Structures are given as C-alpha cells and as structure tokens.
Amino acid sequence: MGMEFNKETFRKDFTFKNSAKAIKRFPFPFYEDSYMYSVNMEPHVPGPKGSVFEPMFDVDEHYVAEMQDRAMVLAEDPLRCQSLPHMTLAGWDLLELIMESKARDYPEWFELHKDGHNWHWINRPLGIDQKFTFLDESTLPYGPMEYITRQSQGDFTLQDQRDDNLWIEAGMVTTQADWSLDFDIGMSFHEWHAPVPRAHELGVFDRALKFLLKLQHGAPVRRFNWTLTVDPLLDTSPENYPKWGPMRADISPENVGERMYLRVELQTLHRLPRSNAIAFPIRCYLIRFDDLVTVPKWGRRLHRVLRDIPEDLATYKGFLRNRDSLVKWLSQYDDGAPTSTGWMAD
Amino acid sequence: MSVKAPRISVTVAEVVEVNPLIKRFRFVRSDGQPMPPFSGGAHIVVEMDDHGTRRLNPYSLMSVPEDSSGYSISVRRDDTGRGGSLYLHQQVKPGMAMEIGYPVNLFSLDQRAKKHLMIAGGIGITPFISQMAQLTSLGGRFELHYSVRNRELGAYVDELKALYGDRIHLYFDDEGDKIDLDRLLAGQSFGTHLYVCGPKGMISWVRSTADAAGWPKGTVHSEEFLAPPVGQPFTVELAQSKKSITVGATQSLLEAMEAANVDAPYLCRGGACGQCETDVVRCDGHIEHNDHWLSDEQKASNRKIMPCVSRFGGTTLVLDR
Amino acid sequence: MRSRPVYGELTPRPGSGHLFVADGEGAEAILDLFQKAGAQASSLLEKSHIIYMPGPNGTDFGARLEALGAAQYHRSPSFASAQSRLKKVLADAHMGLQIYLAGTEGLMGQAQRDVIEAGLPHEAVQTEHRGSTVRRVQCVHCKGITENVRTDPIKCSHCGLHLFVRDHYSRRLAAFQGVNIDAEDPGQVPAAVERFK
C-alpha cells in the first residue's frame, strides 16, 4: 500500500491536515438533514474498499502522529489510562483482537506470529518488534490494554458485564469529547451516560443497554457520534479544559472555516471471548469546515443540522456560544437544494 | 434489533460414554481453524437435524477455555424429553458434520470475587469444569461442592479430584451425604461469591439459604436452562409475516417459527436470557409462561411471550413477528 | 442525574453481624432502625458494631448511640481517624455481615468505598442520608478533593480554580465533579450561592 504517515501535530502549532484522500473517505455522520439521539447500531461488517469501515480497526495517514500525541498526553497525565484489577483478562482479549485484526487487514505494516502462548508482534510504522508471552503481564512493558492502545488510534474502554449491566472498568482515553475516565471509571452504563441530555428520556440508553448485554462474540456492531472542536485538538479532556476552553472564545465568522472542526466518533462494540467483557473503541476523525464543505451535500446538511439542533444538545456538545457564527458561515454553502438520504456524497 | 454471530461448522471428533446417563461430545472445526476462546460458564447452541425436525439446544462448554483445538459438552439423556438429548445419544457419531453457534455466557464468573464458592448438582457440574480450568490459569481461588445421586452417576468425580484435590468436595445422595450449607456459608470470608448450577430445587434451596444468611443478591449466581416442555399442539398467527403456524407437541414455538422461516432472535433457548421476547398482539386463551425472564406482572398481562419455552392453550394467539 | 446516588432508609436485615458507620444526624437513622426492630432489637444489638463520628456541622449524638448498648461502640473524631478500624473490621468479616451507613453523603461514600474494596458489591450496602447536604467535590483538573462544600461555584482548596459543582457523582472517588466555571471567559465567575447546607 505504501502509505506515507503525516508528520503533524494536534497541539500548539496544529499542523494536522487531511489529504484529499482522507477528505474523500471521511465518515460523515449525518444520515439526514436533522439530528437526534438514537441507538443507531448496525453490524460492524467490512464496508466498501477504501472506506473507514473496510478494516476492523482503521489505520490512516494520521496513525503515527496520533500515537505520538497519545504518548505526550500519558506522560503529562498517567490517569488517562486505567484498568481496575479484575479487568486485566479483558485487556488481553483486546490485545488479541487488535493484533489479529491489524495483522490480517494490514499485513504490510503489522505481523503477528504465534507459537502457543509465545507471540511475536511487529508494528513497522511505529518501529516495534516485541516477543512476549500471551497472558503473562511480566513480558510486556505495560499492561496488555495500555500496550496495545498505545499503538491504536482512538480511545478504548472495557466494560465488565454483571447483574444485567455494563460497568466501565478500564480505558485508554486521550482523544475524548470532554469526559473523564478517572472520574467515570467504575460506573454503570446509565451512570456514565448520566450527563447526556434527552437520551435518557427518549429511552435510548435503556434500549442500547438491552441490546449490548446480548452482544455476541464474532458479531461486532458500530455507530456514530459527533461533536465540534475548535482547532484539531485530540485531547479535549475535562482535565485540560482550562487550557482549551478559551479557544472557543476565539471563533468569529471570519475564522470558522479554518478553525472549526467536525469531530466524528466511529464507535464499535465487540464482545470479548475470555472475559465476557465488551470492548468499546471510540475512533475520532477530525475535518476542518473548509474541507468539509468541498463536498456540497455535507455543507448543506451540516448547516441544516446545526441550525435546527435543540439548544440543550448544542450546550452539551459545547458549541452553543458559537452556533450563530457557525450557522451563518455554513449558510453560504446551503443553496436549499434537497439532499439524498444516507451518508454518501451525492 | 439483533445481530447474529456466524455459526461454526464442526466435525464430531469423539463421543464418550461417561456413565449410563451421560455422553461427552467433542467438536473440532471442519475448516481446521482454531475454535474461538471462551469464558468459563459459556454455552453453545448445537444444531440438530432430527429426522427433518431442526433442533437447537444449548449445552454448557466443559473444555478448557484456552484450548482452541475443540469444544466439549456433556449431555444427559432425557428419555421423556422432546428428543434433543436422545438424538445426540443415539444418532451422533464421530465424523458427523454439525453446526454450532458461537459461545455465549449467561453464567460468567464475577472476576472481582476474592473467592468463588461453587455448588453443583448432577449434570450442573459442566459449567464449573470450564470455570475451574479458567480460574486455575488466572490464579483465582475456588472451592467446589458437588452433589450426585451415587458413585456410578458421579460424572467426572475422579478427574476433578485428581486435578484439584481438596478443593473438590463430593456428596453422594445414596450414601446419605448432604451439603451442610448453613455452616459452609457462615465460614466464607468477605468478598466470596456463590455459584450454583443444578436441579431447580437445589438452586432455590441455595438461593434462599444464602438470602437468609445475609448474602447480598449480587454475590449469588445461578444458571438453570429449561428444556422446552412438551405439550398439546397449538396454532399461532404471526402478524408481521402474515403466517399461521402450528406448534407440534414436541416442538417449541421458537422452533416452529424458525421452521416457517420467520426470524426470531435467541441466545439461550432456555427461558433465561430474554433475547427472544416477543410482543403479543392478541391472546384469547392462556399462555403457559415457562420462562425465568418475564416478571410476574408481565406474565399476568399476557402482552409478552418467550417463544423458546412458552406454550399456549386457547382459541387465538397473535404475535408481533 | 443518573449517577447521583439514591439513598434509602435503614432496615434491619438478616445477617451474621451488623456494622454501622454514621456521622452527625446519621445517629438518628440508627436509633430509628432499632426502634423499628422492636422485640428483635436486643438480639440485633448483641451482634452490632457501631462506628460514629460527629457531623461536619458539629452535630454529635454519640451519647445516645452509645446508650443503645451495642456489642461494640466506637466514637471517632473524624472519618480519617475511623478508617483503619473500619478496614480491619472488613478484613476480618465473613459473608453475612450487614453494612449500614447513615449521615452525610461524604461519610457514606467514603465508607462504601472501603466496603467495595473489601469485596462487597456497592448495592449490598444500605444507606440513609441524614443531616448536612455539604458535598465532597473532586476538582477534575488538579484531582484534589475539597471537603464540606457549601456553595456553588467554589474555589478548589488545592489549585484555586473556580469550580462549578456538578451533580455527576463518582462512587470510586466518593465525590461530585467540579469543573472550571470561567475557562472560556477567564475571570467571569458568578457569585457563589449557598446550595448545600
């Protein structure tokens, strides 16, 4: 495949940039011209060639830079990666799932060789060559979940299942939409979703939990979530809110196209075999408004979605103060033409 | 909304008569690939073509969870049942091709437990065999109390004793042995979890004794699969698919729906997991709710039915399928 | 807010022993429980261990609790000073021990955390909220805990940031979440309002 990995940053000088190819395959999350919470889960089966759905875990041009950013976040704040003691086995399950998937989907970059429990893992983009014993923590430099998620784009949480509930009890969270793993770890499904407006009343979490409790190994599912971010900052954590919060006050109609980003989470859910836990990878994709409106359907639709979204959702997603500027800027790209249903560009 | 896992094509590698009532079956993948690992306490659904009747019965896995070379189950022959166990005992031979589902766990270990106290009755031993194997590799503390009718029918007692020694406590009914449950429960240190699998009476005895001894609900776990009961044939209308089907005497409603190519989700097929819960559109008659899933109020309302184990008697039953 | 704990009313439950931890007005929840127990009260007391400390508002009903005549009664000046005793009792305990917590949210949350660590599911613990509604608040930025929070916003007692006190609650931290209120507009801090007493 021979992809070049971008040399870019997600902080300070923000040199992050999507190539034309990355813009074309961007997972635009709005199926129609309006948005409301729903369970919206579908089987995570391989999608069209070149799409972000093609592999189990997408590896794109931002891979190496994202992993460098993660290492910086962890050096500043090790609490972003935590695993309660009983979740180690789930961490091994996750390590196996990611290593097998990547070695299968990207053989030119990743290799996994197994001889019983003696495993050999090669990650060429990051220059890693690791021999270790599966299920033996002493043979890896980090715990299994931390080890593999330092090499995988997106955040990850692991949910234990018991008493007909899911409990978020391990995670690697450095590219999050303003929630704190350190605070939420140990909570039940409804507890960690407690701050989300409307969805509880709509019954979304009741239905989602019921569905996930029956999730089967071998049958992963996926859904989208989204928010908006000023500048391509991956780490919009509550921990660092005093550092990035002021950036929201910088937005004006003049710089919307350049500094506003649509932030899309491709969330997948996988039943893990040995632990019976559920892995929840939350993969974050960023796209600058200027780039997004190069696809006419996306520009029209994002304008309509942001214009009509209820105020409490805009508040929760953190863009209420800038909504008028965003909608005004986007309106230039909405000629009122009808849009087709679905995510694909017209 | 449900997403079904793929099925696994397997070959019967071994059939072993464990005792006069129990046979053990070993399945390996027909494509030569490794089996998925699983968690202790998981079950698989085995698909059988019993002379034109498609049966899908759940059985606990009893092999070592990390052993990807194959899966083992033990099946107790039920001479008065619907025929699934008889089919396995009489028809299934080494070399036969069969289909199984991915493992599903409705009886998983609570990994937070400081110790796992297990109580098994008869064929209820099977999920504990895989759980103990998994705990051994993870370094977990456990203790098993296993009650059987007599020495001849004590499946795997010698093997378990050889593997786990003093951690296995055996009780033979015909020798007058009885688990001194009050004493056993009173001695357990804080953080112990209790698991029970066996006949219905044993499960309710263990649950009520633990409750009276002050064990919190979240520390007591049980698994009981119900075999779908036999009964009178009955007719059901399926509103969405616009079909009318007849459920045979030894067939479950779920099986009759599947035979009519009506998709209904399932996981346990034994009234425990809730996956096949179906809305009742109209009910003129009496639903025999045989499940553990619906609440008493839901059962009384006749607005829901679990097609895997429940039956109907009356004039009209219309379901939202 | 679905993460906010729901407290109940202490009720005697069958068990091999009964451990009570309470502060301030929580003493009255225990007194009420023994009142409710009626004829069973004396057999319950024979297996009871009460750990008590004054509330953050100074309420001290220790004498009334001690007069109940439990098998063990211990008064501590604070939760911090009672904690090693609590942990020892839990380490020695057997399944069947019933746990009852009463008083302020901060006390119940911290005691519950020790019970969970000792191996009991959190929902196995009975709780009853009495007395002060002051909160324990974790600053999500510096991770410091500010005790006995009465107003919203507050100034973090560790890093000095002005924090909005959310209803989002962490059982593991036994604390509510505090989030910087003037991050987007530094210096624009609303006047503090007394929300918790």
CSV table of N, CA and C in Angstrom, one decimal, chain A residues 182-271:
chain,number,residue,atom,x,y,z
A,182,ASP,N,-11.0,9.0,34.6
A,182,ASP,CA,-10.6,9.0,36.0
A,182,ASP,C,-11.8,9.2,36.9
A,183,PHE,N,-12.8,10.0,36.4
A,183,PHE,CA,-14.0,10.2,37.2
A,183,PHE,C,-15.0,9.1,37.0
A,184,ASP,N,-15.1,8.7,35.7
A,184,ASP,CA,-16.3,7.8,35.4
A,184,ASP,C,-15.9,6.3,35.6
A,185,ILE,N,-14.7,6.0,35.8
A,185,ILE,CA,-14.3,4.5,35.9
A,185,ILE,C,-15.1,3.9,37.1
A,186,GLY,N,-15.6,2.7,36.8
A,186,GLY,CA,-16.4,2.1,37.9
A,186,GLY,C,-17.9,2.3,37.8
A,187,MET,N,-18.3,3.2,36.9
A,187,MET,CA,-19.8,3.4,36.8
A,187,MET,C,-20.5,2.4,35.9
A,188,SER,N,-21.8,2.4,36.2
A,188,SER,CA,-22.7,1.5,35.4
A,188,SER,C,-23.0,2.3,34.1
A,189,PHE,N,-23.7,1.6,33.1
A,189,PHE,CA,-24.0,2.1,31.8
A,189,PHE,C,-24.8,3.5,31.9
A,190,HIS,N,-25.8,3.5,32.7
A,190,HIS,CA,-26.6,4.7,32.8
A,190,HIS,C,-25.9,5.8,33.6
A,191,GLU,N,-25.0,5.4,34.6
A,191,GLU,CA,-24.3,6.4,35.4
A,191,GLU,C,-23.3,7.1,34.5
A,192,TRP,N,-22.5,6.4,33.7
A,192,TRP,CA,-21.5,7.2,33.0
A,192,TRP,C,-22.1,8.0,31.8
A,193,HIS,N,-23.3,7.6,31.4
A,193,HIS,CA,-24.0,8.4,30.4
A,193,HIS,C,-24.9,9.5,31.1
A,194,ALA,N,-24.9,9.6,32.4
A,194,ALA,CA,-25.8,10.5,33.1
A,194,ALA,C,-25.8,11.9,32.6
A,195,PRO,N,-24.7,12.5,32.2
A,195,PRO,CA,-24.7,13.9,31.8
A,195,PRO,C,-25.3,14.2,30.4
A,196,VAL,N,-25.6,13.1,29.6
A,196,VAL,CA,-26.1,13.3,28.3
A,196,VAL,C,-27.6,13.8,28.4
A,197,PRO,N,-27.9,14.9,27.7
A,197,PRO,CA,-29.3,15.4,27.8
A,197,PRO,C,-30.2,14.6,26.9
A,198,ARG,N,-31.5,14.5,27.2
A,198,ARG,CA,-32.6,14.0,26.4
A,198,ARG,C,-32.6,12.5,26.2
A,199,ALA,N,-31.4,11.9,26.0
A,199,ALA,CA,-31.3,10.5,25.5
A,199,ALA,C,-31.9,9.6,26.6
A,200,HIS,N,-31.8,9.9,27.9
A,200,HIS,CA,-32.4,9.0,28.9
A,200,HIS,C,-33.9,9.0,28.7
A,201,GLU,N,-34.5,10.3,28.6
A,201,GLU,CA,-35.9,10.4,28.4
A,201,GLU,C,-36.4,9.7,27.2
A,202,LEU,N,-35.6,9.7,26.1
A,202,LEU,CA,-36.0,9.0,24.9
A,202,LEU,C,-35.9,7.5,25.0
A,203,GLY,N,-35.3,7.0,26.1
A,203,GLY,CA,-35.2,5.6,26.2
A,203,GLY,C,-34.0,5.0,25.5
A,204,VAL,N,-33.2,5.9,24.9
A,204,VAL,CA,-32.0,5.4,24.1
A,204,VAL,C,-31.1,4.5,24.9
A,205,PHE,N,-30.8,4.9,26.1
A,205,PHE,CA,-29.8,4.1,26.9
A,205,PHE,C,-30.4,2.8,27.4
A,206,ASP,N,-31.7,2.8,27.7
A,206,ASP,CA,-32.3,1.5,28.1
A,206,ASP,C,-32.3,0.5,26.9
A,207,ARG,N,-32.6,1.0,25.7
A,207,ARG,CA,-32.6,0.1,24.5
A,207,ARG,C,-31.2,-0.3,24.2
A,208,ALA,N,-30.2,0.7,24.3
A,208,ALA,CA,-28.9,0.4,23.9
A,208,ALA,C,-28.3,-0.7,24.9
A,209,LEU,N,-28.6,-0.5,26.2
A,209,LEU,CA,-28.0,-1.5,27.1
A,209,LEU,C,-28.6,-2.8,26.9
A,210,LYS,N,-29.9,-2.9,26.7
A,210,LYS,CA,-30.5,-4.2,26.5
A,210,LYS,C,-29.9,-4.9,25.2
A,211,PHE,N,-29.6,-4.1,24.2
A,211,PHE,CA,-29.0,-4.7,23.0
A,211,PHE,C,-27.6,-5.1,23.3
A,212,LEU,N,-26.8,-4.3,24.0
A,212,LEU,CA,-25.4,-4.6,24.2
A,212,LEU,C,-25.2,-5.8,25.2
A,213,LEU,N,-26.1,-6.0,26.1
A,213,LEU,CA,-26.0,-7.1,27.0
A,213,LEU,C,-26.0,-8.5,26.2
A,214,LYS,N,-26.7,-8.4,25.1
A,214,LYS,CA,-26.8,-9.7,24.3
A,214,LYS,C,-25.8,-9.7,23.1
A,215,LEU,N,-24.9,-8.7,23.1
A,215,LEU,CA,-23.9,-8.7,22.0
A,215,LEU,C,-23.1,-10.0,22.0
A,216,GLN,N,-22.9,-10.5,20.8
A,216,GLN,CA,-22.2,-11.8,20.7
A,216,GLN,C,-20.8,-11.7,20.2
A,217,HIS,N,-19.9,-12.5,20.7
A,217,HIS,CA,-18.6,-12.6,20.2
A,217,HIS,C,-18.7,-13.0,18.7
A,218,GLY,N,-17.9,-12.3,17.9
A,218,GLY,CA,-17.9,-12.6,16.5
A,218,GLY,C,-18.9,-11.8,15.7
A,219,ALA,N,-19.7,-10.9,16.4
A,219,ALA,CA,-20.7,-10.1,15.7
A,219,ALA,C,-20.6,-8.7,16.2
A,220,PRO,N,-19.5,-8.0,16.0
A,220,PRO,CA,-19.4,-6.6,16.5
A,220,PRO,C,-20.4,-5.7,15.8
A,221,VAL,N,-20.7,-4.5,16.4
A,221,VAL,CA,-21.6,-3.5,15.8
A,221,VAL,C,-20.9,-2.2,15.9
A,222,ARG,N,-21.5,-1.2,15.2
A,222,ARG,CA,-20.9,0.1,15.2
A,222,ARG,C,-22.0,1.2,15.1
A,223,ARG,N,-21.6,2.4,15.5
A,223,ARG,CA,-22.5,3.6,15.4
A,223,ARG,C,-21.6,4.8,15.4
A,224,PHE,N,-22.2,5.9,15.1
A,224,PHE,CA,-21.5,7.2,15.1
A,224,PHE,C,-21.9,8.1,16.2
A,225,ASN,N,-21.0,8.9,16.7
A,225,ASN,CA,-21.3,10.1,17.5
A,225,ASN,C,-20.5,11.2,16.9
A,226,TRP,N,-20.8,12.4,17.4
A,226,TRP,CA,-20.1,13.6,16.8
A,226,TRP,C,-20.1,14.7,17.8
A,227,THR,N,-19.2,15.7,17.6
A,227,THR,CA,-19.3,17.0,18.3
A,227,THR,C,-18.4,17.9,17.4
A,228,LEU,N,-18.3,19.1,17.9
A,228,LEU,CA,-17.4,20.1,17.2
A,228,LEU,C,-16.3,20.5,18.1
A,229,THR,N,-15.2,20.8,17.5
A,229,THR,CA,-14.0,21.2,18.2
A,229,THR,C,-13.3,22.4,17.6
A,230,VAL,N,-12.8,23.3,18.4
A,230,VAL,CA,-12.0,24.4,17.8
A,230,VAL,C,-10.6,23.9,17.7
A,231,ASP,N,-10.0,24.0,16.5
A,231,ASP,CA,-8.7,23.5,16.1
A,231,ASP,C,-8.6,22.0,16.3
A,232,PRO,N,-7.7,21.4,15.6
A,232,PRO,CA,-7.6,19.9,15.6
A,232,PRO,C,-7.0,19.4,16.9
A,233,LEU,N,-7.6,19.6,17.9
A,233,LEU,CA,-7.1,19.2,19.2
A,233,LEU,C,-7.8,17.8,19.6
A,234,LEU,N,-6.9,16.8,19.7
A,234,LEU,CA,-7.5,15.5,20.0
A,234,LEU,C,-7.9,15.4,21.5
A,235,ASP,N,-7.1,16.0,22.3
A,235,ASP,CA,-7.3,15.9,23.8
A,235,ASP,C,-8.2,17.0,24.3
A,236,THR,N,-9.5,16.9,24.0
A,236,THR,CA,-10.4,17.8,24.6
A,236,THR,C,-11.0,17.2,25.9
A,237,SER,N,-10.1,17.1,26.9
A,237,SER,CA,-10.5,16.4,28.1
A,237,SER,C,-11.0,17.4,29.1
A,238,PRO,N,-11.8,17.0,30.1
A,238,PRO,CA,-12.2,18.0,31.1
A,238,PRO,C,-11.0,18.4,32.0
A,239,GLU,N,-10.0,17.4,32.1
A,239,GLU,CA,-8.8,17.7,32.9
A,239,GLU,C,-8.1,19.0,32.3
A,240,ASN,N,-8.1,19.1,31.0
A,240,ASN,CA,-7.4,20.3,30.4
A,240,ASN,C,-8.3,21.4,29.9
A,241,TYR,N,-9.5,21.3,30.3
A,241,TYR,CA,-10.5,22.3,29.9
A,241,TYR,C,-10.0,23.8,30.1
A,242,PRO,N,-9.3,24.1,31.2
A,242,PRO,CA,-8.9,25.5,31.3
A,242,PRO,C,-7.9,25.9,30.2
A,243,LYS,N,-7.2,24.8,29.6
A,243,LYS,CA,-6.3,25.2,28.5
A,243,LYS,C,-7.0,25.3,27.2
A,244,TRP,N,-8.0,24.5,26.9
A,244,TRP,CA,-8.6,24.6,25.6
A,244,TRP,C,-9.9,25.4,25.6
A,245,GLY,N,-10.6,25.5,26.7
A,245,GLY,CA,-11.8,26.3,26.8
A,245,GLY,C,-11.7,27.7,26.2
A,246,PRO,N,-10.6,28.4,26.5
A,246,PRO,CA,-10.5,29.8,25.9
A,246,PRO,C,-10.5,29.8,24.4
A,247,MET,N,-10.1,28.7,23.7
A,247,MET,CA,-10.1,28.7,22.3
A,247,MET,C,-11.5,28.9,21.7
A,248,ARG,N,-12.5,28.5,22.5
A,248,ARG,CA,-13.9,28.7,22.0
A,248,ARG,C,-14.3,30.1,21.8
A,249,ALA,N,-13.6,30.9,22.6
A,249,ALA,CA,-13.9,32.4,22.6
A,249,ALA,C,-13.3,33.0,21.4
A,250,ASP,N,-12.4,32.3,20.7
A,250,ASP,CA,-11.7,32.9,19.6
A,250,ASP,C,-12.5,32.8,18.3
A,251,ILE,N,-13.6,32.1,18.3
A,251,ILE,CA,-14.3,31.9,17.0
A,251,ILE,C,-15.0,33.1,16.5
A,252,SER,N,-14.8,33.5,15.3
A,252,SER,CA,-15.6,34.6,14.7
A,252,SER,C,-16.0,34.2,13.3
A,253,PRO,N,-17.0,34.9,12.7
A,253,PRO,CA,-17.4,34.5,11.4
A,253,PRO,C,-16.2,34.4,10.4
A,254,GLU,N,-15.2,35.1,10.6
A,254,GLU,CA,-14.0,35.1,9.7
A,254,GLU,C,-13.2,33.8,9.8
A,255,ASN,N,-13.1,33.2,10.9
A,255,ASN,CA,-12.2,32.1,11.0
A,255,ASN,C,-12.9,30.7,11.2
A,256,VAL,N,-14.2,30.7,11.0
A,256,VAL,CA,-15.0,29.4,11.2
A,256,VAL,C,-14.4,28.3,10.3
A,257,GLY,N,-14.3,28.7,9.0
A,257,GLY,CA,-13.9,27.6,8.0
A,257,GLY,C,-12.5,27.1,8.4
A,258,GLU,N,-11.6,27.9,8.9
A,258,GLU,CA,-10.3,27.4,9.1
A,258,GLU,C,-10.1,26.7,10.5
A,259,ARG,N,-10.8,27.2,11.5
A,259,ARG,CA,-10.6,26.7,12.9
A,259,ARG,C,-11.6,25.8,13.4
A,260,MET,N,-12.8,25.7,12.8
A,260,MET,CA,-13.8,24.8,13.4
A,260,MET,C,-13.7,23.4,12.7
A,261,TYR,N,-13.8,22.4,13.5
A,261,TYR,CA,-13.7,21.0,13.1
A,261,TYR,C,-14.9,20.2,13.5
A,262,LEU,N,-15.4,19.5,12.5
A,262,LEU,CA,-16.4,18.4,12.9
A,262,LEU,C,-15.6,17.2,13.4
A,263,ARG,N,-16.0,16.7,14.5
A,263,ARG,CA,-15.3,15.7,15.2
A,263,ARG,C,-16.2,14.5,15.2
A,264,VAL,N,-15.9,13.4,14.5
A,264,VAL,CA,-16.8,12.3,14.4
A,264,VAL,C,-16.1,11.1,15.1
A,265,GLU,N,-17.0,10.4,15.9
A,265,GLU,CA,-16.5,9.2,16.6
A,265,GLU,C,-17.1,8.0,15.9
A,266,LEU,N,-16.3,7.2,15.4
A,266,LEU,CA,-16.8,5.9,14.9
A,266,LEU,C,-16.6,4.9,16.1
A,267,GLN,N,-17.7,4.5,16.6
A,267,GLN,CA,-17.7,3.7,17.8
A,267,GLN,C,-18.1,2.3,17.4
A,268,THR,N,-17.2,1.3,17.8
A,268,THR,CA,-17.6,-0.1,17.6
A,268,THR,C,-17.6,-0.8,18.9
A,269,LEU,N,-18.4,-1.9,18.9
A,269,LEU,CA,-18.5,-2.6,20.2
A,269,LEU,C,-18.3,-4.1,19.9
A,270,HIS,N,-17.5,-4.7,20.7
A,270,HIS,CA,-17.0,-6.1,20.4
A,270,HIS,C,-17.2,-6.9,21.7
A,271,ARG,N,-17.8,-8.0,21.7
A,271,ARG,CA,-17.8,-9.0,22.8
A,271,ARG,C,-16.5,-9.6,22.9
